[in-house]
Coordinates of C-alpha atoms and ligand atoms in Angstrom, one line a residue:
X285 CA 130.2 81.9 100.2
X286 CA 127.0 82.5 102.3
X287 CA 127.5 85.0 105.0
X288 CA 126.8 85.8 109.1
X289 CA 124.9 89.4 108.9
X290 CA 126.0 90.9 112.8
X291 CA 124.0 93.8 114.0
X292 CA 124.8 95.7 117.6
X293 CA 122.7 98.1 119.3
X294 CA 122.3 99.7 115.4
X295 CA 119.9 103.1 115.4
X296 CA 119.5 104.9 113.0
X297 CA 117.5 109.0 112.8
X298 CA 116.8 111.1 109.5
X299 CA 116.1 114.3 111.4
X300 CA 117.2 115.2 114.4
X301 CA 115.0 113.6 116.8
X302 CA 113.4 110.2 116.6
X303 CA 114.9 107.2 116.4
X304 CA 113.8 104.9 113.0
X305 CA 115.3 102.2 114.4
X306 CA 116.7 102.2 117.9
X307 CA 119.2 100.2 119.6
X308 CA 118.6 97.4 117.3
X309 CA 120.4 93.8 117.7
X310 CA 120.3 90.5 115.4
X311 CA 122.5 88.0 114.6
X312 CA 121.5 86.4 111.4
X313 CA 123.7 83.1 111.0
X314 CA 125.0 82.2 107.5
X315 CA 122.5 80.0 105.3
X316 CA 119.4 81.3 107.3
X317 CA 116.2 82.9 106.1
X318 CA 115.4 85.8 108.6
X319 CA 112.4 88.2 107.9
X320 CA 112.0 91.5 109.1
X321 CA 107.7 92.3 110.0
X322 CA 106.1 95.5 111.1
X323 CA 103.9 97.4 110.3
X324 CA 104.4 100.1 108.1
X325 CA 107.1 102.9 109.1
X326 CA 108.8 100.3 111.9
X327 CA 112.1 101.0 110.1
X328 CA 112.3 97.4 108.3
X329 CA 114.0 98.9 104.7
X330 CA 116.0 101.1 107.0
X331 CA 117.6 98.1 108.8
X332 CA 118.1 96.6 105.0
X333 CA 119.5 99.5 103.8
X334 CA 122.0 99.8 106.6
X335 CA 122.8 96.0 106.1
X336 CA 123.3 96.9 102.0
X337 CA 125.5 100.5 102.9
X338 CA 122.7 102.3 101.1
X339 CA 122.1 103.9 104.4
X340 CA 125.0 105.0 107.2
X341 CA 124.5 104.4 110.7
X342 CA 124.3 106.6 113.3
X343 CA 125.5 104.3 116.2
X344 CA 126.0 100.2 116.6
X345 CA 127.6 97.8 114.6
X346 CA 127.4 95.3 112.1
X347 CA 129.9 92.6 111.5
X348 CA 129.4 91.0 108.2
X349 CA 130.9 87.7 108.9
X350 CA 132.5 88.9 112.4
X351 CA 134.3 91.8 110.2
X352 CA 133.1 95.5 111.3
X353 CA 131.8 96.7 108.9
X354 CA 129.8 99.9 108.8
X355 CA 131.9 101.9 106.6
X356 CA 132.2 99.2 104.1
X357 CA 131.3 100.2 100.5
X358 CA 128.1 98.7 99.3
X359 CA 130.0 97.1 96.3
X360 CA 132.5 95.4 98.6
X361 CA 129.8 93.9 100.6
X362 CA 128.8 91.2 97.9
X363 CA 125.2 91.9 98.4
X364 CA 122.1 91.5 95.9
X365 CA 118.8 92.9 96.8
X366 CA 115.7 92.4 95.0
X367 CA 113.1 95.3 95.3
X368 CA 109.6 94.9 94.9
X369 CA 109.3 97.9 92.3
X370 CA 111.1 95.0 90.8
X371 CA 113.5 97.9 89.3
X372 CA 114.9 96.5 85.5
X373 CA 116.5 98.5 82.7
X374 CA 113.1 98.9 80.5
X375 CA 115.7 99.3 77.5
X376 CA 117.3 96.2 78.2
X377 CA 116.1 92.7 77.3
X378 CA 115.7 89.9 80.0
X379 CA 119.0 88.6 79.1
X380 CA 120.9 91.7 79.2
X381 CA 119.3 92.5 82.7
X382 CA 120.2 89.3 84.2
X383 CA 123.4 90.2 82.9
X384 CA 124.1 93.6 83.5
X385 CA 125.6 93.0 87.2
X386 CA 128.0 90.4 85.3
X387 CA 129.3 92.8 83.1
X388 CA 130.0 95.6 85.7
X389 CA 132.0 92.6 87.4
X390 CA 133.8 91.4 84.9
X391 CA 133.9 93.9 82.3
X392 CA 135.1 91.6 78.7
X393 CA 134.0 88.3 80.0
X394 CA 130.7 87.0 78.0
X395 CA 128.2 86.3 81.0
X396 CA 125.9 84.5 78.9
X397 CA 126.4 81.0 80.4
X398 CA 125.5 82.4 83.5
X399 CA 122.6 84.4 82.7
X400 CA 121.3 80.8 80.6
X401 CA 122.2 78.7 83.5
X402 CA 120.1 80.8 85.8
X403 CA 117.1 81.6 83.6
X404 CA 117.4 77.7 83.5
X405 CA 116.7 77.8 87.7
X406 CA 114.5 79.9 87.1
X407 CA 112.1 78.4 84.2
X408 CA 112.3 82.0 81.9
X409 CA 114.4 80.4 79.2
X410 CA 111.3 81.8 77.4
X411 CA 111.3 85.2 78.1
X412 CA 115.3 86.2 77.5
X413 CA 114.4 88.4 74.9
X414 CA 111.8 90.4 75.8
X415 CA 111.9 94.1 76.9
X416 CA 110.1 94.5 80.5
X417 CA 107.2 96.2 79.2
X418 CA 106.8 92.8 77.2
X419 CA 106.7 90.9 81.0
X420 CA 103.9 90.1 83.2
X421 CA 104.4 91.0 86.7
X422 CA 105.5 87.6 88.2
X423 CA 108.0 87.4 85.2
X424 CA 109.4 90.5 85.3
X425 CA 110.0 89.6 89.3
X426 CA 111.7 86.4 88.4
X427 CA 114.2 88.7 86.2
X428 CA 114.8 90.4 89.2
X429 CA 115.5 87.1 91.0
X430 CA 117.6 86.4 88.2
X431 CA 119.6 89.6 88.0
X432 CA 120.0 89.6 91.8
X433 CA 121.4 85.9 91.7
X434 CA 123.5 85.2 88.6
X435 CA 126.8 86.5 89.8
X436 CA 125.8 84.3 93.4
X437 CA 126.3 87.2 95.6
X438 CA 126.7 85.7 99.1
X439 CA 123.6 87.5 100.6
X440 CA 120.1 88.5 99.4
X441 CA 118.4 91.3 100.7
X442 CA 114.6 91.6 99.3
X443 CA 112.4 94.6 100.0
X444 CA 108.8 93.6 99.4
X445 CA 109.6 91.3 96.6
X446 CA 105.7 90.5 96.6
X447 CA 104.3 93.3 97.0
X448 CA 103.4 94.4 93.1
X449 CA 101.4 90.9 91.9
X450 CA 98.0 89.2 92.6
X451 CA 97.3 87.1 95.2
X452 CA 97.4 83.9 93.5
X453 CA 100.8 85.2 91.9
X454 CA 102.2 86.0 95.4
X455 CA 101.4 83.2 96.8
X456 CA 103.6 80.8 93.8
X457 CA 106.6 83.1 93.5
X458 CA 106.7 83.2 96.9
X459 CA 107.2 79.5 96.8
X460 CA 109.5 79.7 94.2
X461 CA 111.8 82.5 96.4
X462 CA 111.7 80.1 99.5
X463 CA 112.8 77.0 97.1
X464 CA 115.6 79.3 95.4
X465 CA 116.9 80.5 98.7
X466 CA 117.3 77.5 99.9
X467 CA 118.9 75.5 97.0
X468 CA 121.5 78.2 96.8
X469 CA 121.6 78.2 100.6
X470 CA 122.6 81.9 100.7
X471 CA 121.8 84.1 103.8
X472 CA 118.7 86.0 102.9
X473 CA 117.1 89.2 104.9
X474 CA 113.4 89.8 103.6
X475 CA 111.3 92.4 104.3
X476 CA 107.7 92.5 104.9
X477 CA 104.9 93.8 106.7
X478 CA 102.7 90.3 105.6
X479 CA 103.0 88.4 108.7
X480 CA 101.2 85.3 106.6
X481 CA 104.6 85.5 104.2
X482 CA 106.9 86.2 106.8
X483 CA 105.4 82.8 108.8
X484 CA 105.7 81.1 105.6
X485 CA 109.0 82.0 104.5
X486 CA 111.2 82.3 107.5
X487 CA 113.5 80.3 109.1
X488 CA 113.0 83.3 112.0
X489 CA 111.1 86.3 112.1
X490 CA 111.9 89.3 114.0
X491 CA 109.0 91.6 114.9
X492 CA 109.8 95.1 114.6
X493 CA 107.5 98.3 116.1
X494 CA 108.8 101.9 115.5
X495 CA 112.0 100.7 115.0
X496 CA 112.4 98.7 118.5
X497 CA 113.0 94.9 118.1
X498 CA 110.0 93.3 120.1
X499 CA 110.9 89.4 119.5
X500 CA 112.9 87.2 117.5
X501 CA 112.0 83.5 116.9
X502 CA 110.9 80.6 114.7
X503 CA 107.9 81.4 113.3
X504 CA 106.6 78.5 115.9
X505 CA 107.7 80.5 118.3
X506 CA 106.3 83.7 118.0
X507 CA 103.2 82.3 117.1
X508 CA 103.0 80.0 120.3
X509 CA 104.3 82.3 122.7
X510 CA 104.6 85.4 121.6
X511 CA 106.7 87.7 124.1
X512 CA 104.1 90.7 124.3
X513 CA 100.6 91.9 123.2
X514 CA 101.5 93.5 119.9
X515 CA 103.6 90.3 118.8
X516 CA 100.2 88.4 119.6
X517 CA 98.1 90.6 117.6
X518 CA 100.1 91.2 115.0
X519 CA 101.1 87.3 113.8
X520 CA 97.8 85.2 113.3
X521 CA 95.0 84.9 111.1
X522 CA 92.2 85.9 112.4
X523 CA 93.9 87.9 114.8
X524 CA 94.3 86.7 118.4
X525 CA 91.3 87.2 120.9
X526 CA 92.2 90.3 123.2
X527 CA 89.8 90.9 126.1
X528 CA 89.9 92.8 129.2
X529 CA 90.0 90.9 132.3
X530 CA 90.2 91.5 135.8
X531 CA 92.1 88.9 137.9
X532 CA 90.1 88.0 141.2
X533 CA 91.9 85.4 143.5
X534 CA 90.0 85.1 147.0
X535 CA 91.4 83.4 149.5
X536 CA 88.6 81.5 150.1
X537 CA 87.0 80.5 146.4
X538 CA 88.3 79.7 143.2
X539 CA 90.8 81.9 141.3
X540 CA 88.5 83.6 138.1
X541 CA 89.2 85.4 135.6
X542 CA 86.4 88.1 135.3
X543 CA 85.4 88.6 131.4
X544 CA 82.7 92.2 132.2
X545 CA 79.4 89.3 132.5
X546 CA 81.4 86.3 132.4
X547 CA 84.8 84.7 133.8
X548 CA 86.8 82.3 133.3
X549 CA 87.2 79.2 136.1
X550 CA 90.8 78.5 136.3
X551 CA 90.9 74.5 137.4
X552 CA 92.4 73.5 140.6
X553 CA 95.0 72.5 141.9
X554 CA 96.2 75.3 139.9
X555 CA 98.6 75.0 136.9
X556 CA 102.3 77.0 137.7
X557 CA 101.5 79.4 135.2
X558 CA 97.9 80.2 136.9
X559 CA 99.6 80.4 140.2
X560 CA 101.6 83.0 139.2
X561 CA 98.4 85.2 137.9
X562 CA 97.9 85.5 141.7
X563 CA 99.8 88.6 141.9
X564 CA 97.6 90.1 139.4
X565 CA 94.6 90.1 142.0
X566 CA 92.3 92.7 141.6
X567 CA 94.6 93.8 138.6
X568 CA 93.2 94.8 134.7
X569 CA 94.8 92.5 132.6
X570 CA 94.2 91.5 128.8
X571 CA 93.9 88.1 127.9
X572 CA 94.7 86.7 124.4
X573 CA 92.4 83.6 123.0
X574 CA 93.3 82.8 119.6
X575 CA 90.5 81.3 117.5
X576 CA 91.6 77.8 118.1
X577 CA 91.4 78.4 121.8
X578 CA 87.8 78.0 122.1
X579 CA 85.3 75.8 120.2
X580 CA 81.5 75.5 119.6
X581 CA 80.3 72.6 122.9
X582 CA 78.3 72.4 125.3
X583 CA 79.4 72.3 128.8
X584 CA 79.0 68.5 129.5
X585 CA 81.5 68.2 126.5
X586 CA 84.5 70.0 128.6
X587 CA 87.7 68.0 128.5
X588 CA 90.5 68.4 131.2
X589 CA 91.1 71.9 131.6
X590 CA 88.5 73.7 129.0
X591 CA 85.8 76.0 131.1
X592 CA 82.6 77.4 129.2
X593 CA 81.5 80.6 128.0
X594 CA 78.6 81.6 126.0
X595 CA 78.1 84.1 123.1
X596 CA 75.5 85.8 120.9
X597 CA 76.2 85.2 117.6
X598 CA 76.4 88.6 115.7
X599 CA 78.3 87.7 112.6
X600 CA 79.1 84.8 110.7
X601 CA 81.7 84.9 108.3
X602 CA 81.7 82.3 105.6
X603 CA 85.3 81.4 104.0
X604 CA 84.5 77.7 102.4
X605 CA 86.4 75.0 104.4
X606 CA 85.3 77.0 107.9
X607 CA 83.3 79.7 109.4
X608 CA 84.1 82.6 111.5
X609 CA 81.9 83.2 114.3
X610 CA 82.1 86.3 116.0
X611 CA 80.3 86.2 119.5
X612 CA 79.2 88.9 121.5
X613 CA 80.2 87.3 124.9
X614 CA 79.6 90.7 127.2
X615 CA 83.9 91.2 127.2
X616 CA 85.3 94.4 126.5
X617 CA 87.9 93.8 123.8
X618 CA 91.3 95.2 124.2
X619 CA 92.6 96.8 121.5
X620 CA 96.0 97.5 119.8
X621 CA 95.9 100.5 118.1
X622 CA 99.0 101.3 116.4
X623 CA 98.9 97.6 114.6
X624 CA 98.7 98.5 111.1
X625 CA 100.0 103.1 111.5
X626 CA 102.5 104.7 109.8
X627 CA 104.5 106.8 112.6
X628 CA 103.7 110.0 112.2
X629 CA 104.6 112.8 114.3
X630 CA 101.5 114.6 113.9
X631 CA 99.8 111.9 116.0
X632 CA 101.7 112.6 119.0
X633 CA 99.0 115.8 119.3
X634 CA 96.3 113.4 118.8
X635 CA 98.0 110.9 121.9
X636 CA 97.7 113.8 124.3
X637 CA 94.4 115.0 122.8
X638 CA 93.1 111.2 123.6
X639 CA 95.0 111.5 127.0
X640 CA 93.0 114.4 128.2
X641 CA 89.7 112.6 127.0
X642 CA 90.4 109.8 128.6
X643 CA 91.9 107.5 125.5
X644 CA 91.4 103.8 124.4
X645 CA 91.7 100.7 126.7
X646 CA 95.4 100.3 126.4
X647 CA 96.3 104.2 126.7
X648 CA 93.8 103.6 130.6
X649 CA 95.7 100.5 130.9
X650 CA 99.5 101.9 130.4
X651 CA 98.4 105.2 131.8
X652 CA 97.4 103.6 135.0
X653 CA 100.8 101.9 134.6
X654 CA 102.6 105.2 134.8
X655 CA 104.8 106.7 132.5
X656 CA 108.0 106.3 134.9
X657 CA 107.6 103.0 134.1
X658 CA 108.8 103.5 130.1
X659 CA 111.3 105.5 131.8
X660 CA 112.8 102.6 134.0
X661 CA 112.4 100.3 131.1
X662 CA 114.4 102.3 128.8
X663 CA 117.0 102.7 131.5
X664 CA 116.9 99.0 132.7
X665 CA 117.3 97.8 128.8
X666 CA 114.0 96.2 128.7
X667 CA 112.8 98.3 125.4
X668 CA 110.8 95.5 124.2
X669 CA 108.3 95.7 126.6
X670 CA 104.5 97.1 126.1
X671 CA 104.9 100.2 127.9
X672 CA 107.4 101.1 125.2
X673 CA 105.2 99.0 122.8
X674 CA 101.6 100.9 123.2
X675 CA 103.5 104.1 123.7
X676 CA 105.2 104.6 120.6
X677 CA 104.8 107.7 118.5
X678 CA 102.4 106.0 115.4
X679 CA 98.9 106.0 117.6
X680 CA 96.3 106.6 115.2
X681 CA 92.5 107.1 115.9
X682 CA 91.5 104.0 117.3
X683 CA 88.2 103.9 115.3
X684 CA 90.0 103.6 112.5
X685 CA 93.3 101.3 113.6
X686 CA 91.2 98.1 112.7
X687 CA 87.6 97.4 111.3
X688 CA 86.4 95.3 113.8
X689 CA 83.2 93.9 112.8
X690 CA 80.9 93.7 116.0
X691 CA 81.5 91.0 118.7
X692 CA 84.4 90.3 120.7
X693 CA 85.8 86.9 119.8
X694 CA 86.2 85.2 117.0
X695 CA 86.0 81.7 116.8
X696 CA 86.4 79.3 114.1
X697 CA 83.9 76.6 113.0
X698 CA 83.3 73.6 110.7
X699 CA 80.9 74.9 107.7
X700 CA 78.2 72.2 108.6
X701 CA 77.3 73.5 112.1
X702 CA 74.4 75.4 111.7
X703 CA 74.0 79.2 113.2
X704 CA 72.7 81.8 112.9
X705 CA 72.7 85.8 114.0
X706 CA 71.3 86.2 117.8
X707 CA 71.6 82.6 119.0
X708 CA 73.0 82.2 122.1
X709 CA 75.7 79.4 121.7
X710 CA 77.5 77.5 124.5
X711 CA 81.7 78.0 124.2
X712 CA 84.1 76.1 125.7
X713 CA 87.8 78.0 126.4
X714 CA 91.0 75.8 126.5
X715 CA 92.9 77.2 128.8
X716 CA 95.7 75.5 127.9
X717 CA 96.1 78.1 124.8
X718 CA 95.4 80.9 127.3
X719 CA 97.4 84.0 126.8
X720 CA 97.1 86.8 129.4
X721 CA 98.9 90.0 129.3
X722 CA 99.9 92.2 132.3
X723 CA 99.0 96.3 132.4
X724 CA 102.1 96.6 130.0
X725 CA 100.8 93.7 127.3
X726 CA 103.9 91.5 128.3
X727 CA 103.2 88.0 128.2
X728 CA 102.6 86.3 132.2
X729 CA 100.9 83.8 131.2
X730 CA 102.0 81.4 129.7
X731 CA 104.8 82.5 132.1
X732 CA 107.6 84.2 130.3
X733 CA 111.2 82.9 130.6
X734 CA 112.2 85.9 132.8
X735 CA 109.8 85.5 136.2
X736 CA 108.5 89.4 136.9
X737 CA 109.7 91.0 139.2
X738 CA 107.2 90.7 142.0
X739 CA 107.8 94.4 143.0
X740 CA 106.1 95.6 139.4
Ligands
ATP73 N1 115.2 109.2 103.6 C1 114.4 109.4 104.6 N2 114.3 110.6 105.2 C2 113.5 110.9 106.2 N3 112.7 109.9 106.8 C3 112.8 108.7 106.2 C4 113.6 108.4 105.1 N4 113.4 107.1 104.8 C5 112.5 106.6 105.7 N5 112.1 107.6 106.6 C6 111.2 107.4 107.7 O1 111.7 106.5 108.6 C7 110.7 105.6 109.1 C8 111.0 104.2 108.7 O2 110.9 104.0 107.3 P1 111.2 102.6 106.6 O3 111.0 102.8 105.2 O4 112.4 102.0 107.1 O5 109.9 101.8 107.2 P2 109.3 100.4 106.7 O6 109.0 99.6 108.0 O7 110.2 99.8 105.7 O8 108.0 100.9 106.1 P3 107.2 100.4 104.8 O9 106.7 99.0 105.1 O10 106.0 101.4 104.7 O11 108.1 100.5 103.6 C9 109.4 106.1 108.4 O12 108.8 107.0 109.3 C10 109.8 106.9 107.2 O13 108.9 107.9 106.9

């Protein structure tokens, strides 16, 4: 039996103090593929390990299949989970790892039919009696699998799975995992900080930053409209677009978007979702253009609702079947710079050290914001928010939060269009995939489901 994994407003502290994961709710239905993605340090094996019973916690619920169960054993929770330290007896042969959780079940009962009929699922007939020193990496992870399915436990729980093999080795058992998963149909909670896996794998993904849920969706979903500025950086390859802007609506002229030397045109009559950047007049915003947002054409090219731009070519990135462009169009780029940082508390000194200097775009941007604001979010429930999402405690230098090579946006090309560094290249934006983010990197446009409040 496949189960329904329940968590209410879980958190969970080591020290006194902090929060690892805070106030955290999911409900993960029975049969369903859910991955957990942040960055490293959001609390992802924390929420695992409360889910397994490997860790207690501190307040919440979970319901395993609408039962409360926080104090339940971890052996009575009929859980498996697969680490990516892979973690088999090095004295024992494949078979006898595959059947070691067998044996503990049933002690006296001979598990080899099972351990064959899995190895069978899993193609490592081969390989039963080997030691694990004798395995290469992706077959010692498939003994894994196999130990963590034979007895058909009615959950998975994988930590990293991937994380110790190649690229090219990732990529097949990763495959292989989704293919499993689903054949057996059992609930499974993966954890990663790959959002290219997590896209790939899940049935949903639920973005996690220092240990606060920011959105939970298909993979579709977050992608397409994700619900704040670090959900749109952090899923996407290359990673979103994020400028500043500066909204200008006269009453007189045409609504703009102001890019530093250029702007954007929005079309008229204006779209619902441009109408309601109105109340962003004279207002720093960030707006988000992933790569497939703006293409290589001259202006006489525009369709319906593109407007053009122009950019210096400063890098070009070759990859094969495309090219990366990356323009210097006179923007500012916005930047996120706890994306890829551990929390650490030792950068809270560093925050108020950037504070007093004057800090990066975002720190202007929320500071400008106010910090009563995180206050009245936290009170209000709204924890998902970018106030609480650039002012978490993992803030690293900025310089060295992401290798940006120079130019602000990134476009991607067809390999036969010829460029090269320092020409000046027409653009044309679609604003139909235009994101823009408000002074505390939630989504406005396209609108979000909850209108703002208009007295923000
Ligand atoms: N046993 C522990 N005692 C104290 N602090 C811990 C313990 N385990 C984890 N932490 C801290 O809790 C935070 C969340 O850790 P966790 O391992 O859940 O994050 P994660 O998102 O899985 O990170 P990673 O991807 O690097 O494994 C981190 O700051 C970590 O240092």
């Amino acid at each position: 039996m496949t189960r329904a994994i329940t968590l209410h407003d879980v958190s969970k502290s080591y020290t006194r103090g902090a929060r690892v994961v805070d106030r955290l709710s999911l409900a993960i239905a029975p049969g369903e593929f859910l991955v957990l993605l942040g960055p490293s340090g959001c609390g992802k094996s924390t929420v695992l390990r409360m889910i397994a019973g490997l860790e207690e916690i501190d307040e919440g619920s979970l319901f395993l299949d609408g039962e409360y169960a926080n104090e339940l054993p971890p052996s009575e929770r009929d859980m498996a989970m697969v680490f990516q330290n892979f973690a088999l007896y090095p004295s024992m042969t494949s078979r006898d790892n595959i059947g070691f959780p067998l044996r503990i079940e049933a002690p006296g009962d001979d598990p080899s039919p099972k351990v064959d009929a899995t190895a069978r699922m899993l193609g490592i007939e081969e390989i039963l009696d080997r030691f694990p020193a004798q395995l290469s990496g992706g077959e010692r992870q498939r003994v894994a699998m196999g130990r963590a399915i034979a007895r058909r436990p009615s959950a998975f729980l994988m930590d990293e799975p991937l994380s110790n093999l190649d690229a090219k080795l990732r990529n097949h058992v990763r495959a292989e995992i989704s293919q499993l998963t689903r054949q057996l149909g059992v609930t499974t909670v993966y954890v990663t900080h790959d959002q290219s896996e997590a896209m790939s794998l899940g049935d949903r993904v639920a973005v996690l930053r220092g240990g606060v849920l920011q959105q939970v969706g298909t993979p579709r979903a977050v992608y397409s409209l994700p619900e704040n500025v670090f959900v749109a950086a952090f899923i996407g390859t290359p990673r979103i677009n994020l400028l500043r802007g500066l909204v200008r609506a006269p009453l007189d002229g045409a609504m703009t978007v102001s890019l530093g030397k250029q702007f954007l045109r929005l079309p008229e009559p204006l779209s619902l979702d441009h109408q309601l950047l109105r109340v962003q007049q004279g207002r720093e915003v960030i707006v988000g253009l992933r790569s497939e947002a703006v293409r290589i054409a001259k202006p006489s090219a525009a369709r319906p609702g593109e407007v053009p731009l122009t950019g210096l070519v400063e890098h070009l990135e070759f990859q094969g079947h495309e090219v990366l462009v990356h323009f210097n169009t006179g923007s500012r780029p916005a930047v996120v710079p706890e994306l890829e940082a551990p929390r650490q508390a030792s950068d809270r000194q560093g925050v108020r050290r950037r504070r007093r200097e004057g800090g990066t775009v975002l720190e202007r941007l929320r500071e400008r914001a106010g910090a009563l604001r995180a206050g009245a979010d936290r009170e209000s429930g709204d924890r998902t928010g970018a106030v609480v999402t650039l002012d978490g405690p993992g803030r690293p230098d900025p310089a060295s939060a992401e290798p940006r090579v120079a130019g602000d946006l990134i476009v991607r090309t067809t390999p036969d269009i010829r460029l090269r560094h320092g020409m000046q290249v027409p653009l044309l934006v679609d604003l139909a995939h235009l994101f823009v983010f408000d002074q505390h990197g939630r989504r406005i446009c396209p609108r979000p489901d909850r209108l703002p409040d208009l007295e923000e």
